[in-house]
Coordinates of C-alpha atoms in Angstrom, one line a residue:
M1 CA 216.3 175.6 118.4
T2 CA 213.5 178.6 117.8
A3 CA 210.4 178.2 115.6
Q4 CA 212.7 177.5 112.2
S5 CA 209.8 179.5 110.2
T6 CA 210.6 182.9 112.0
L7 CA 214.6 182.3 111.6
P8 CA 216.5 184.2 108.8
A9 CA 217.5 181.5 107.0
A10 CA 214.2 179.7 107.1
A11 CA 213.4 182.4 104.2
S12 CA 215.6 180.1 101.9
G13 CA 212.8 177.8 101.7
R14 CA 213.5 174.0 102.6
F15 CA 214.8 170.5 100.8
S16 CA 214.8 167.5 101.7
I17 CA 217.9 165.7 101.4
G18 CA 217.3 162.1 100.5
G19 CA 214.0 162.5 101.1
D20 CA 213.9 162.6 105.0
L21 CA 216.5 165.5 105.9
P22 CA 214.9 168.4 105.7
V23 CA 217.2 171.5 105.8
N24 CA 216.4 175.3 105.2
R25 CA 218.3 175.6 101.8
L26 CA 220.8 178.3 102.7
G27 CA 223.6 176.6 105.2
Y28 CA 227.0 176.9 106.2
G29 CA 230.5 175.6 105.2
A30 CA 232.9 175.8 107.5
M31 CA 236.2 175.1 105.7
Q32 CA 237.4 178.8 106.1
L33 CA 237.3 178.2 110.4
T34 CA 241.0 177.0 110.0
G35 CA 244.1 178.4 109.4
P36 CA 245.9 179.7 105.9
G37 CA 246.0 177.1 103.5
V38 CA 243.1 175.3 105.6
W39 CA 245.6 174.7 107.4
G40 CA 246.0 174.4 111.3
D41 CA 243.9 176.5 113.9
P42 CA 242.1 179.7 113.0
A43 CA 243.8 182.7 114.2
D44 CA 240.6 183.4 116.5
P45 CA 239.4 180.3 117.4
D46 CA 236.9 181.8 119.6
E47 CA 235.4 183.7 116.7
A48 CA 235.2 180.4 115.5
V49 CA 232.8 179.1 118.0
R50 CA 230.7 182.2 117.7
V51 CA 230.5 182.3 114.0
L52 CA 228.8 178.6 114.3
R53 CA 226.6 179.4 117.4
R54 CA 225.5 182.7 115.6
A55 CA 224.7 180.5 112.3
V56 CA 222.4 178.0 114.2
E57 CA 220.4 181.1 115.9
L58 CA 219.7 182.1 112.3
G59 CA 218.3 179.6 111.4
V60 CA 220.8 177.4 109.8
D61 CA 220.5 173.6 110.2
L62 CA 222.7 172.6 107.4
I63 CA 226.9 172.9 108.2
D64 CA 229.1 171.1 105.5
T65 CA 232.8 170.4 106.6
A66 CA 235.4 168.1 105.9
D67 CA 237.9 165.8 108.0
S68 CA 240.8 167.7 105.6
Y69 CA 239.8 171.0 106.9
G70 CA 242.5 171.5 109.5
P71 CA 242.5 168.6 109.1
F72 CA 239.9 167.8 111.5
V73 CA 240.3 171.5 113.1
S74 CA 236.6 172.2 111.3
E75 CA 235.3 169.2 112.8
M76 CA 236.3 169.4 116.3
L77 CA 235.0 173.0 116.5
I78 CA 231.8 172.2 115.2
K79 CA 231.7 170.1 118.3
K80 CA 233.3 172.5 120.6
A81 CA 230.5 175.0 119.4
L82 CA 227.5 173.0 119.5
H83 CA 227.6 169.7 120.9
P84 CA 225.4 168.3 122.1
Y85 CA 223.4 169.4 118.7
P86 CA 220.1 170.7 118.8
E87 CA 217.3 168.7 117.0
G88 CA 217.4 168.9 113.4
L89 CA 220.9 170.0 112.6
V90 CA 222.2 168.0 109.9
I91 CA 225.7 168.1 110.1
A92 CA 227.6 167.1 106.6
T93 CA 231.2 166.2 106.3
K94 CA 233.6 164.5 103.8
G95 CA 236.2 161.7 103.2
G96 CA 238.9 161.3 100.3
F97 CA 241.6 163.8 100.3
T98 CA 244.9 163.6 102.4
R99 CA 246.8 166.5 103.7
A100 CA 250.5 167.1 103.2
G101 CA 250.5 170.8 104.4
P102 CA 248.8 174.2 103.8
G103 CA 247.4 174.1 100.2
D104 CA 248.3 170.5 99.2
W105 CA 245.3 168.1 98.7
R106 CA 245.5 164.7 97.6
A107 CA 242.9 162.3 96.8
V108 CA 242.9 158.8 98.4
G109 CA 240.0 156.4 97.8
R110 CA 241.3 153.4 99.1
P111 CA 238.4 151.5 101.3
E112 CA 240.6 151.1 104.5
Y113 CA 241.5 155.1 104.4
L114 CA 237.7 155.8 103.8
R115 CA 236.5 153.6 106.9
Q116 CA 239.3 155.4 109.0
Q117 CA 238.3 158.5 108.4
C118 CA 234.7 158.2 108.9
M119 CA 235.4 156.4 112.4
L120 CA 237.4 159.8 112.9
S121 CA 234.9 162.0 111.8
L122 CA 232.1 160.4 114.1
R123 CA 234.7 160.8 117.0
H124 CA 235.5 164.5 116.0
L125 CA 231.9 165.5 115.9
G126 CA 230.7 163.5 118.7
L127 CA 228.6 161.8 116.6
D128 CA 227.3 157.8 116.1
R129 CA 225.9 158.4 112.8
I130 CA 226.6 161.1 110.1
D131 CA 223.7 162.5 108.2
L132 CA 225.3 162.9 104.8
Y133 CA 229.0 161.5 104.2
Q134 CA 230.6 162.9 101.0
L135 CA 233.1 161.3 99.0
H136 CA 235.5 164.6 98.7
R137 CA 237.3 163.1 95.2
I138 CA 236.9 160.1 93.5
D139 CA 240.4 158.9 93.6
P140 CA 241.4 157.5 89.7
K141 CA 243.7 155.2 91.3
V142 CA 241.1 153.0 93.0
P143 CA 238.3 151.5 91.4
L144 CA 234.7 153.5 92.0
E145 CA 233.1 150.1 93.1
D146 CA 235.8 149.9 96.2
Q147 CA 235.4 153.7 96.9
L148 CA 231.5 153.6 97.1
G149 CA 230.9 150.0 98.3
E150 CA 233.0 150.8 101.6
L151 CA 230.8 153.7 101.8
V152 CA 227.5 151.4 101.3
L153 CA 229.2 148.9 104.1
L154 CA 229.3 151.6 106.6
Q155 CA 225.8 153.1 105.7
Q156 CA 224.4 149.2 106.1
E157 CA 226.4 149.5 109.5
G158 CA 224.5 152.6 110.6
L159 CA 227.3 155.0 110.8
I160 CA 225.9 157.1 107.5
R161 CA 223.0 158.1 107.0
H162 CA 223.4 159.2 103.3
I163 CA 225.9 159.2 100.7
G164 CA 227.2 162.1 98.3
L165 CA 229.6 163.2 96.3
S166 CA 231.6 166.1 95.1
E167 CA 233.3 167.6 92.0
V168 CA 231.9 164.6 89.6
T169 CA 230.7 164.6 86.2
V170 CA 226.9 163.7 84.9
A171 CA 228.7 160.7 83.7
Q172 CA 230.0 159.9 87.0
I173 CA 226.5 160.6 88.9
E174 CA 225.2 158.2 86.6
Q175 CA 228.2 155.1 87.3
S176 CA 227.7 156.3 90.8
R177 CA 224.3 155.9 91.2
R178 CA 224.3 152.1 89.8
L179 CA 226.7 151.4 92.8
A180 CA 225.3 153.0 95.9
P181 CA 222.3 155.5 96.6
I182 CA 223.5 159.0 96.1
V183 CA 221.5 162.0 97.5
S184 CA 223.9 164.8 96.9
V185 CA 226.5 166.6 94.7
Q186 CA 228.6 169.6 95.6
N187 CA 230.5 171.3 92.8
L188 CA 231.8 174.5 92.2
Y189 CA 229.4 176.6 90.9
N190 CA 228.2 180.5 91.2
L191 CA 227.1 183.3 89.3
A192 CA 230.3 183.7 87.7
N193 CA 231.7 180.2 87.1
R194 CA 228.6 177.7 85.8
S195 CA 231.1 175.1 84.3
A196 CA 229.0 172.7 86.4
E197 CA 225.4 174.1 84.9
D198 CA 225.1 170.4 83.5
V199 CA 225.5 168.7 86.5
L200 CA 222.9 171.0 88.2
R201 CA 220.6 170.2 85.6
H202 CA 220.9 166.5 86.0
C203 CA 220.4 167.3 89.8
E204 CA 217.2 168.9 89.5
E205 CA 216.0 165.9 87.1
Q206 CA 216.8 163.3 89.7
N207 CA 215.9 165.5 93.1
L208 CA 219.6 165.3 94.1
A209 CA 220.6 168.3 96.5
F210 CA 222.9 170.6 94.5
I211 CA 225.5 171.9 97.1
P212 CA 227.5 174.9 95.2
W213 CA 231.1 175.5 96.8
F214 CA 232.4 179.2 96.5
P215 CA 229.2 180.6 95.9
M216 CA 229.7 183.8 96.3
A217 CA 232.5 184.5 93.6
T218 CA 231.2 187.5 91.7
G219 CA 233.8 188.0 89.0
E220 CA 233.4 191.1 87.2
L221 CA 229.9 191.3 87.4
A222 CA 230.7 193.0 91.0
K223 CA 232.5 196.0 89.5
P224 CA 231.0 199.7 89.6
G225 CA 228.1 200.1 86.9
G226 CA 227.7 196.4 86.3
P227 CA 224.4 194.0 86.9
L228 CA 225.2 192.7 90.4
A229 CA 226.5 196.2 91.4
T230 CA 223.7 197.8 90.2
A231 CA 221.1 195.3 91.9
A232 CA 223.0 195.3 94.9
E233 CA 222.4 199.2 95.4
Q234 CA 218.8 199.0 94.4
H235 CA 218.4 196.5 97.2
G236 CA 220.7 198.2 100.0
A237 CA 222.8 195.1 100.0
S238 CA 225.9 193.7 98.9
P239 CA 226.8 192.0 95.4
A240 CA 227.9 189.1 97.7
Q241 CA 224.2 188.8 99.1
L242 CA 223.0 189.4 95.8
A243 CA 224.8 186.5 94.0
L244 CA 223.4 184.4 97.1
A245 CA 219.9 185.4 96.4
W246 CA 220.7 184.5 92.7
L247 CA 221.6 181.0 93.7
L248 CA 218.6 180.5 95.5
R249 CA 216.2 181.7 93.2
R250 CA 218.1 179.5 90.4
S251 CA 217.7 176.0 91.5
P252 CA 214.9 174.5 93.9
V253 CA 217.7 172.0 94.6
M254 CA 220.3 174.4 95.4
L255 CA 221.9 174.3 98.8
P256 CA 224.7 177.5 98.9
I257 CA 226.7 176.9 101.7
P258 CA 228.7 180.4 102.3
G259 CA 232.0 180.2 104.7
T260 CA 233.6 183.0 106.7
S261 CA 235.2 183.1 109.9
S262 CA 233.7 186.3 111.0
V263 CA 230.1 186.7 112.9
A264 CA 229.6 189.9 111.0
H265 CA 229.7 188.4 108.0
V266 CA 227.8 185.3 109.0
E267 CA 225.0 187.5 109.7
E268 CA 225.4 189.2 106.2
N269 CA 225.3 186.1 104.6
I270 CA 222.3 184.5 105.7
A271 CA 220.2 187.8 105.7
A272 CA 220.5 187.2 101.8
A273 CA 217.9 184.6 102.1
E274 CA 215.7 187.4 102.5
I275 CA 216.2 189.3 99.4
T276 CA 214.1 188.7 96.4
L277 CA 215.5 189.6 93.2
T278 CA 212.6 190.6 90.5
D279 CA 212.4 188.7 87.2
A280 CA 214.2 191.7 85.5
E281 CA 217.1 191.4 87.9
Y282 CA 217.4 187.9 87.9
Q283 CA 217.5 187.7 84.0
A284 CA 220.1 190.4 84.1
L285 CA 222.1 188.4 86.3
E286 CA 221.9 185.2 84.3
T287 CA 222.4 186.9 80.8
A288 CA 225.1 188.6 82.2
V289 CA 228.3 186.1 82.1

């Protein structure tokens, strides 16, 4: 990889996941590299490969995926596009959802299922160890100690480096940390939807990586004359770029992972790392929701 400090994604700043995985804070989420309903192959597999390669060329060194994206389609495209992986590239994946069709997601946290999915992810990604393996959802039908206990066993066996959570409450994070060393949390969070604000604050206090999914949602804020549209116009940028710039400024533990299936859009998203909001712009967006 080119010297990281000279690449656009480097302008987002650095965060060390788990204290030993330094990454540029603006990453790439690979869910959209699949068919409709996050099911099956993308309409243009060659463009998907180009998107992944371009993201890395621009300095992205955190790629987030999951076994359920496709299923497996996203992971296999990552391997096709980027393997053998450049030094320093962190690929985070997730297990804990089974798929019964387009748009159908069912949490399964049985230990034997989580182990199977981890082993399949290792194979599909072409890895000997997954740097960040996230429990995609806590399965309410399975004791949490059984779910996380299996991930701890995989970690002890050297197959997982770090363990993360997805879509959890502060109470669930605290309970989980009594059972396993948790380094990251991935919850829905964006400029227009900050319902996970308490989770973000908890992550800040504990120095856990906070990975917001659906990070570019702007809601009513992007309407003409609104605070987001106005700031975007002043910066010669898109509302989505400003929404990403706001997230990056919002917290030093924030690691946005905007996704797209288009090279033009991945370039636009990563350019958001180089946008600096003024205090007034940041506050106007902060108070607009």
